[in-house]
Coordinates of C-alpha atoms and ligand atoms in Angstrom, one line a residue:
M1 CA 83.2 132.1 123.4
K2 CA 81.8 128.6 122.9
P3 CA 84.3 125.8 123.5
K4 CA 85.7 124.7 120.1
S5 CA 87.7 121.7 121.2
I6 CA 87.2 118.7 123.4
I7 CA 90.5 118.2 125.3
L8 CA 91.2 115.1 127.3
T9 CA 93.5 115.4 130.3
K10 CA 96.8 113.5 130.3
D11 CA 95.4 110.8 132.6
Q12 CA 92.5 110.2 130.1
I13 CA 95.0 108.9 127.5
P14 CA 94.0 105.4 126.4
R15 CA 96.2 102.7 128.0
K16 CA 95.4 99.9 125.5
W17 CA 95.3 99.7 121.7
Y18 CA 92.3 98.1 120.0
N19 CA 93.2 95.1 117.8
I20 CA 90.6 94.6 115.0
L21 CA 92.0 91.1 114.3
A22 CA 89.9 89.9 117.3
D23 CA 86.8 90.8 115.3
I24 CA 87.5 89.8 111.7
K25 CA 88.8 86.8 109.7
M26 CA 91.8 87.4 107.5
N27 CA 93.6 85.6 104.6
P28 CA 97.2 84.8 105.8
P29 CA 100.3 86.4 104.3
L30 CA 102.0 83.9 101.9
G31 CA 105.6 83.0 101.4
P32 CA 107.4 82.4 98.1
D33 CA 106.1 78.8 98.1
G34 CA 102.5 80.0 98.2
K35 CA 102.1 78.7 101.7
P36 CA 101.2 80.8 104.8
I37 CA 104.4 82.2 106.3
S38 CA 105.4 81.4 109.9
P39 CA 106.3 84.2 112.3
E40 CA 109.9 82.9 112.4
M41 CA 110.2 83.7 108.7
L42 CA 109.8 87.4 109.5
A43 CA 112.5 87.4 112.2
P44 CA 115.3 88.8 110.0
V45 CA 113.1 91.7 109.1
F46 CA 111.2 92.7 112.3
P47 CA 111.9 92.1 116.0
M48 CA 110.0 89.2 117.5
N49 CA 108.0 91.4 119.9
L50 CA 106.5 93.3 117.0
I51 CA 105.9 90.1 115.0
E52 CA 103.9 88.8 117.9
Q53 CA 101.7 91.9 117.7
E54 CA 101.4 91.5 114.0
V55 CA 99.8 88.1 114.4
S56 CA 98.0 88.6 117.8
S57 CA 94.2 88.2 118.0
D58 CA 93.9 89.7 121.5
R59 CA 91.3 92.4 121.4
W60 CA 93.2 94.8 123.7
I61 CA 97.0 95.2 123.9
D62 CA 98.6 97.3 126.7
I63 CA 100.5 100.4 125.6
P64 CA 103.9 100.3 127.5
E65 CA 104.5 103.1 129.9
P66 CA 107.8 104.3 128.2
V67 CA 105.7 104.6 125.0
L68 CA 103.0 106.7 126.7
D69 CA 105.7 108.9 128.2
V70 CA 106.8 109.9 124.6
L71 CA 103.3 110.0 123.1
A72 CA 102.4 112.4 126.0
I73 CA 104.6 115.1 124.3
W74 CA 101.5 115.8 122.1
R75 CA 98.7 113.4 123.1
P76 CA 95.9 113.3 123.8
A77 CA 95.1 115.1 120.6
P78 CA 92.2 117.6 120.5
L79 CA 88.9 116.8 118.8
T80 CA 87.8 120.1 117.4
R81 CA 84.6 121.4 115.8
A82 CA 85.3 122.9 112.4
T83 CA 82.7 125.6 113.0
A84 CA 84.2 128.2 110.5
F85 CA 84.4 125.5 107.8
E86 CA 80.8 124.5 108.4
K87 CA 79.7 128.1 108.2
A88 CA 81.6 128.7 104.9
L89 CA 79.9 125.6 103.4
G90 CA 76.5 126.7 104.8
T91 CA 75.9 123.2 106.0
P92 CA 73.7 121.9 108.9
A93 CA 76.2 119.1 109.4
K94 CA 78.4 119.2 112.5
I95 CA 82.0 118.6 111.4
Y96 CA 84.6 117.5 113.9
Y97 CA 88.3 116.8 113.2
K98 CA 90.9 114.9 115.1
N99 CA 94.0 116.9 114.9
E100 CA 97.0 114.7 114.3
G101 CA 99.1 117.6 113.0
M102 CA 100.3 118.6 116.5
S103 CA 103.0 115.9 116.8
P104 CA 106.6 117.1 116.5
P105 CA 107.0 115.7 112.9
G106 CA 103.5 117.1 112.0
S107 CA 101.5 114.0 111.3
H108 CA 99.9 110.9 112.8
K109 CA 102.9 108.8 111.9
P110 CA 104.8 109.0 115.2
N111 CA 101.8 107.2 116.8
T112 CA 103.4 104.0 115.4
A113 CA 107.0 105.2 115.0
V114 CA 107.4 105.6 118.7
P115 CA 106.2 102.2 119.8
Q116 CA 108.1 100.6 116.9
A117 CA 111.3 102.2 118.0
Y118 CA 110.6 101.2 121.6
Y119 CA 110.0 97.5 120.8
N120 CA 113.1 97.4 118.6
K121 CA 115.1 98.9 121.5
V122 CA 113.8 96.5 124.1
F123 CA 114.6 93.6 121.7
G124 CA 118.3 94.7 121.5
I125 CA 118.2 96.3 118.1
E126 CA 120.6 99.2 117.4
K127 CA 119.7 100.4 113.9
I128 CA 116.4 100.7 112.0
T129 CA 116.1 101.1 108.2
T130 CA 113.0 102.3 106.4
E131 CA 111.7 104.1 103.3
T132 CA 109.9 107.3 102.9
G133 CA 107.8 108.8 100.1
A134 CA 107.1 112.5 100.8
G135 CA 109.3 112.4 104.0
Q136 CA 106.6 112.2 106.7
W137 CA 107.4 108.7 107.7
G138 CA 111.2 109.1 107.6
S139 CA 111.0 112.2 109.8
A140 CA 108.6 110.4 112.3
L141 CA 110.9 107.4 112.6
S142 CA 114.0 109.7 113.0
F143 CA 112.2 111.5 115.8
A144 CA 111.2 108.3 117.5
C145 CA 114.7 106.7 117.1
A146 CA 116.2 109.8 118.8
Q147 CA 113.9 109.3 121.8
Y148 CA 115.3 105.8 122.4
G149 CA 118.9 106.3 121.2
L150 CA 118.6 104.2 118.0
T151 CA 120.3 104.8 114.6
C152 CA 117.9 105.4 111.7
K153 CA 118.6 105.1 108.0
V154 CA 116.0 106.3 105.5
Y155 CA 115.7 105.6 101.8
M156 CA 113.8 108.5 100.4
V157 CA 112.0 108.3 97.0
R158 CA 114.3 110.3 94.6
I159 CA 111.6 112.8 93.3
S160 CA 110.7 113.8 96.8
F161 CA 114.3 113.9 97.9
D162 CA 114.9 116.5 95.2
Q163 CA 111.6 118.4 95.8
K164 CA 111.6 118.5 99.6
P165 CA 115.1 119.2 100.9
Y166 CA 113.7 120.4 104.3
R167 CA 112.4 116.9 105.1
K168 CA 116.0 115.6 104.9
A169 CA 117.1 118.4 107.1
M170 CA 114.4 117.5 109.6
M171 CA 115.5 113.8 109.7
E172 CA 119.1 114.8 110.1
T173 CA 118.3 117.2 112.9
W174 CA 116.8 114.3 114.8
G175 CA 120.0 112.3 114.0
G176 CA 118.6 110.1 111.1
K177 CA 120.5 109.4 107.9
C178 CA 118.6 110.1 104.6
I179 CA 119.7 109.0 101.1
A180 CA 117.9 109.2 97.8
S181 CA 116.3 105.9 96.4
P182 CA 117.2 104.2 94.2
S183 CA 120.7 104.2 95.6
P184 CA 123.8 102.4 94.6
E185 CA 124.0 100.8 98.1
T186 CA 121.7 97.9 97.5
K187 CA 121.1 95.4 94.8
A188 CA 117.4 96.5 94.4
G189 CA 118.7 100.1 94.0
R190 CA 121.4 99.2 91.5
D191 CA 118.9 97.1 89.4
A192 CA 116.5 100.0 89.4
L193 CA 119.2 102.5 88.3
E194 CA 120.3 100.1 85.6
R195 CA 116.7 99.9 84.3
D196 CA 116.5 103.7 84.3
P197 CA 119.3 105.9 85.5
N198 CA 116.9 108.9 85.6
T199 CA 114.1 107.2 87.5
P200 CA 112.1 109.3 89.9
G201 CA 112.0 106.3 92.2
S202 CA 108.9 104.8 93.9
L203 CA 107.8 103.6 97.3
G204 CA 108.0 100.0 96.1
I205 CA 111.7 100.4 95.2
A206 CA 112.5 102.2 98.4
I207 CA 110.9 99.5 100.5
S208 CA 113.0 96.9 98.6
E209 CA 116.1 98.8 99.4
A210 CA 115.4 99.3 103.1
V211 CA 114.4 95.6 103.6
E212 CA 117.5 94.4 101.8
A213 CA 119.7 96.8 103.9
A214 CA 118.2 95.4 107.1
V215 CA 118.4 91.6 106.3
S216 CA 121.9 91.8 104.8
D217 CA 123.4 93.5 107.8
T218 CA 125.6 90.8 109.4
T219 CA 125.7 92.2 112.9
G220 CA 122.1 91.0 113.5
K221 CA 121.3 94.3 115.2
T222 CA 119.5 95.9 112.3
R223 CA 115.8 95.6 111.5
Y224 CA 113.3 97.2 109.1
S225 CA 110.3 99.3 109.9
L226 CA 107.2 100.0 107.9
G227 CA 105.0 103.1 108.5
S228 CA 101.7 101.8 107.2
V229 CA 99.8 98.7 105.8
L230 CA 100.8 96.1 108.4
N231 CA 98.5 95.0 111.2
H232 CA 100.7 96.2 114.1
V233 CA 100.8 99.7 112.5
M234 CA 97.0 99.9 112.3
L235 CA 96.9 98.7 115.9
H236 CA 99.2 101.5 117.2
Q237 CA 97.2 104.1 115.3
T238 CA 93.9 103.1 117.1
I239 CA 94.8 105.5 119.8
I240 CA 93.3 108.2 117.5
G241 CA 89.9 106.7 117.4
L242 CA 89.9 105.5 121.0
E243 CA 90.5 109.1 122.1
A244 CA 87.9 110.3 119.7
R245 CA 85.3 107.9 121.1
K246 CA 85.9 109.3 124.6
Q247 CA 85.7 112.8 123.3
F248 CA 82.4 112.2 121.6
E249 CA 81.1 110.8 124.9
I250 CA 82.1 114.0 126.7
A251 CA 80.5 116.1 123.9
G252 CA 77.3 114.0 124.1
D253 CA 77.5 113.4 120.4
Y254 CA 78.3 110.4 118.1
P255 CA 79.4 110.4 114.4
D256 CA 77.1 109.4 111.5
I257 CA 80.0 109.5 109.2
V258 CA 83.7 108.8 109.7
I259 CA 86.2 109.9 107.1
G260 CA 90.0 109.6 106.6
C261 CA 92.4 109.7 103.6
A262 CA 94.0 106.3 102.8
G263 CA 97.5 105.7 101.3
G264 CA 98.4 102.5 103.1
G265 CA 95.4 102.9 105.4
S266 CA 96.9 103.8 108.8
N267 CA 95.6 107.2 109.8
F268 CA 92.2 106.2 108.4
A269 CA 92.3 102.9 110.4
G270 CA 93.5 104.7 113.5
L271 CA 90.4 106.9 113.6
A272 CA 88.0 104.4 112.1
F273 CA 88.6 100.9 113.7
P274 CA 87.1 101.7 117.1
F275 CA 84.0 102.9 115.2
V276 CA 84.1 99.8 113.0
Q277 CA 84.0 97.8 116.3
D278 CA 80.8 99.8 117.2
K279 CA 79.4 99.1 113.8
I280 CA 80.0 95.4 114.1
N281 CA 78.2 95.7 117.5
G282 CA 75.2 97.2 115.8
K283 CA 75.7 101.0 115.5
A284 CA 74.4 102.6 112.3
I285 CA 77.4 104.5 110.9
E286 CA 79.0 105.2 107.5
I287 CA 82.8 104.8 107.3
Y288 CA 84.7 106.2 104.3
P289 CA 88.3 105.7 103.4
V290 CA 89.3 108.2 100.7
E291 CA 91.9 107.9 98.0
P292 CA 93.0 110.0 95.0
K293 CA 91.5 109.2 91.6
A294 CA 95.2 108.9 90.3
C295 CA 95.9 106.0 92.6
P296 CA 92.6 104.1 93.0
S297 CA 93.6 100.8 94.8
M298 CA 90.3 100.6 96.8
T299 CA 87.8 101.8 94.3
R300 CA 89.1 100.2 91.1
A301 CA 91.7 97.6 91.8
P302 CA 91.1 93.9 92.5
F303 CA 91.3 92.2 95.9
A304 CA 94.3 89.9 95.3
Y305 CA 97.6 88.6 96.7
D306 CA 100.5 91.0 95.9
H307 CA 103.9 92.0 97.2
G308 CA 104.2 95.1 99.3
D309 CA 107.3 96.2 97.3
T310 CA 108.6 96.3 93.7
A311 CA 111.4 93.7 94.0
G312 CA 109.1 91.1 95.6
Y313 CA 111.0 90.8 98.8
T314 CA 107.9 91.0 101.1
P315 CA 105.4 88.2 101.6
L316 CA 102.3 88.2 99.4
L317 CA 99.6 90.2 101.2
P318 CA 95.8 89.9 100.6
M319 CA 94.9 93.4 99.6
H320 CA 93.3 95.7 97.0
S321 CA 96.3 96.3 94.7
L322 CA 97.1 98.1 91.5
G323 CA 100.0 95.7 91.1
H324 CA 103.5 96.2 92.6
N325 CA 104.9 97.8 89.5
F326 CA 102.3 100.5 89.4
V327 CA 103.8 104.0 89.1
P328 CA 101.1 106.6 89.9
A329 CA 101.0 110.0 88.3
P330 CA 103.1 112.7 90.1
I331 CA 100.3 114.0 92.3
H332 CA 101.5 115.9 95.3
A333 CA 99.9 113.8 98.0
G334 CA 103.1 111.6 98.1
G335 CA 101.7 109.6 101.0
L336 CA 98.8 108.4 98.9
R337 CA 100.8 107.1 96.0
Y338 CA 101.1 103.5 97.2
H339 CA 100.0 100.6 94.9
G340 CA 98.3 98.5 97.7
M341 CA 96.2 98.9 100.8
A342 CA 96.3 97.5 104.3
P343 CA 95.0 93.9 104.4
T344 CA 92.7 94.8 107.3
V345 CA 91.2 97.8 105.5
S346 CA 90.9 95.7 102.3
Q347 CA 89.1 92.9 104.2
L348 CA 86.6 95.4 105.8
I349 CA 85.8 96.8 102.4
N350 CA 85.0 93.3 101.2
E351 CA 82.7 92.8 104.1
G352 CA 80.8 96.0 103.3
L353 CA 81.8 97.6 106.6
L354 CA 83.7 100.4 104.8
T355 CA 82.7 102.3 101.7
P356 CA 85.7 103.6 99.8
Q357 CA 85.6 106.9 98.0
S358 CA 87.9 108.7 95.5
V359 CA 88.5 112.4 94.8
G360 CA 90.4 114.4 92.2
Q361 CA 93.5 116.5 92.9
L362 CA 91.9 119.9 92.2
A363 CA 88.9 119.2 94.4
A364 CA 91.3 118.2 97.2
Y365 CA 93.3 121.4 97.1
E366 CA 90.2 123.5 96.8
A367 CA 89.0 121.9 100.1
G368 CA 92.4 122.3 101.6
V369 CA 92.6 126.0 100.8
L370 CA 89.0 126.6 102.1
W371 CA 90.1 124.8 105.3
A372 CA 93.2 127.0 105.7
R373 CA 91.1 130.1 105.2
T374 CA 88.5 129.1 107.8
E375 CA 90.0 126.7 110.4
G376 CA 93.5 128.1 110.0
F377 CA 95.7 125.0 109.9
I378 CA 97.2 124.3 106.4
P379 CA 96.5 120.6 105.7
A380 CA 99.0 118.2 104.3
P381 CA 98.3 117.4 100.7
E382 CA 97.2 113.8 101.8
T383 CA 94.7 115.3 104.3
T384 CA 93.1 117.5 101.7
N385 CA 91.7 114.3 100.0
A386 CA 89.7 113.5 103.2
L387 CA 88.6 117.2 103.5
A388 CA 87.2 117.0 99.9
Q389 CA 85.1 114.1 100.9
V390 CA 83.9 116.1 104.0
V391 CA 82.9 118.9 101.6
K392 CA 80.8 116.4 99.5
E393 CA 79.1 115.0 102.6
A394 CA 78.5 118.5 104.0
K395 CA 76.9 119.6 100.8
Q396 CA 74.7 116.5 100.7
A397 CA 73.6 117.1 104.3
K398 CA 72.6 120.7 103.2
E399 CA 70.6 119.4 100.2
E400 CA 68.8 116.8 102.5
G401 CA 68.4 119.4 105.3
K402 CA 69.9 116.9 107.7
E403 CA 72.1 117.7 110.8
K404 CA 74.6 114.9 110.3
T405 CA 77.7 114.5 112.5
I406 CA 80.9 114.0 110.6
V407 CA 84.3 113.3 112.0
V408 CA 87.5 113.4 109.9
C409 CA 91.1 112.5 110.6
F410 CA 93.2 115.6 110.1
S411 CA 96.3 113.5 109.4
G412 CA 98.9 116.2 109.3
H413 CA 99.8 119.8 108.5
G414 CA 101.2 120.9 105.2
L415 CA 103.9 123.4 106.3
L416 CA 106.6 121.4 104.5
D417 CA 104.5 121.0 101.4
L418 CA 104.0 124.7 100.6
G419 CA 105.6 124.1 97.2
A420 CA 102.5 122.1 96.3
Y421 CA 100.2 124.9 97.4
D422 CA 102.3 127.4 95.5
K423 CA 101.7 125.3 92.3
Y424 CA 98.0 124.9 93.0
L425 CA 97.5 128.6 93.6
S426 CA 99.3 129.5 90.4
G427 CA 97.2 127.0 88.4
E428 CA 99.9 124.5 87.7
L429 CA 98.2 121.4 89.2
F430 CA 96.0 119.1 87.2
D431 CA 93.5 116.3 87.7
Y432 CA 94.7 112.9 86.5
S433 CA 92.4 110.1 85.3
L434 CA 93.5 106.6 84.8
D435 CA 91.9 104.5 82.0
D436 CA 90.9 100.9 82.5
A437 CA 93.5 99.6 80.0
E438 CA 96.3 101.0 82.2
I439 CA 94.9 99.4 85.4
E440 CA 94.6 96.1 83.5
K441 CA 98.2 96.3 82.4
F442 CA 99.6 96.8 85.9
T443 CA 97.2 94.3 87.6
Q444 CA 98.0 91.5 85.1
V445 CA 100.9 90.3 87.3
L446 CA 98.4 89.5 90.0
D447 CA 97.0 86.6 87.9
S448 CA 100.2 84.6 88.6
Y449 CA 99.6 84.6 92.4
P450 CA 97.2 82.5 94.5
K451 CA 93.7 84.0 95.0
P452 CA 92.6 85.1 98.5
Q453 CA 89.4 83.5 99.8
D454 CA 86.2 85.4 100.1
L455 CA 85.9 85.4 103.9
K456 CA 82.9 86.6 105.9
S457 CA 83.5 87.5 109.5
V458 CA 80.3 89.3 110.4
Ligands
PLP1 C1 101.7 109.2 105.2 C2 100.5 110.1 105.3 C3 99.3 109.7 104.9 C4 99.0 108.4 104.3 O1 99.3 107.2 105.0 P1 98.3 106.3 105.7 O2 99.1 105.1 106.2 O3 97.2 105.9 104.7 O4 97.7 107.1 106.8 C5 98.2 110.6 105.1 N1 98.4 111.8 105.7 C6 99.6 112.2 106.1 C7 99.7 113.6 106.6 C8 100.7 111.4 105.9 O5 101.9 111.8 106.3

């Protein structure tokens, strides 16, 4: 038997996160007056220790020991060679995957949920509110809050709340509270229900509700938490790529191509940013964030200032955005149905350091099923988008006869998403395309905001 995985020992776990803000220039987030916001303006929403991380430009930031203690439940994560998948594709490419599906909630999301819960706890916060789409983030934060004795309240997008009852059961098993969004508990929720009592909900609305619930709590002991998009979330996720870099060193290999699916950008950034650092320092490497064709913020939407939520409670962020009122088609990769994209990922796209890609829903499930039948793990619907891109690259390597090294972030398993596989296998899923007129309609709102500058860092 040849070794299939490169496993780090517990004492090889990275002790610091990599902060890409040390290496790139960014447009600042803007307040309602169109001026850059000060860290103090975020204080009702996030604890100050996390706000400091959000704006820090230190290249390396220590991971606190009590955070490492919890991450050690499942980290370091294996880097595994997908030999059976390679063989099925008949490709000369070497395909490695970083398996983030081994965490208790089943995805990469606890890599940031754990430190976020920890920093809130240290700051004296007792309750955290958040939103969740497909339920991965809500369950990750419920798990993390249980580790530090915090209360967790999750606003779950209505359609997923109805489609995925076991996600709610998971959150409640960890002690979290989960309600359907829009809810009658907040003004943002009541407004959305008034506009459409039968609305399926959206991530944008659920974020508005969770932010409102945090800032309107008069005890001062409640804060909000976001599972993607923000700088400190990308920072926490870099543990994925830092581990992978060490594992490649042990394997005596190095990737030619880095791939991850991107909803808000966090699992992709987690794997990719340490390799972006290498690229800035001169390494030749292709880095691909992958999105669904049904929600093409990186490949078809403008780089603009936009709100992170539908009600416009959040600051304006410089990002590739389809407009905060965009409601994507009901594709099953719930975690990839977000209108915007992390400002850091967006900036790196503008600099030409990343090359975004898009894939259709059917190609994604086809790759996911092939993966399950070869490598065994059933991928989350989001993850199948990255795997579809791996298939494209592996086929191209075959045509060119090149032995390329590819690494992909396996962002989570799909064991709570079997309803989607059931639909795919019985031929009930479709590809969605989006015409230019529709994109134009939703992005019109962006014209009323200031324009970000075209910055060059590298
Ligand atoms: C949430 C989620 C994603 C998308 O979020 P990112 O912030 O872009 O990583 C991807 N894969 C899985 C399994 C998820 O749960």
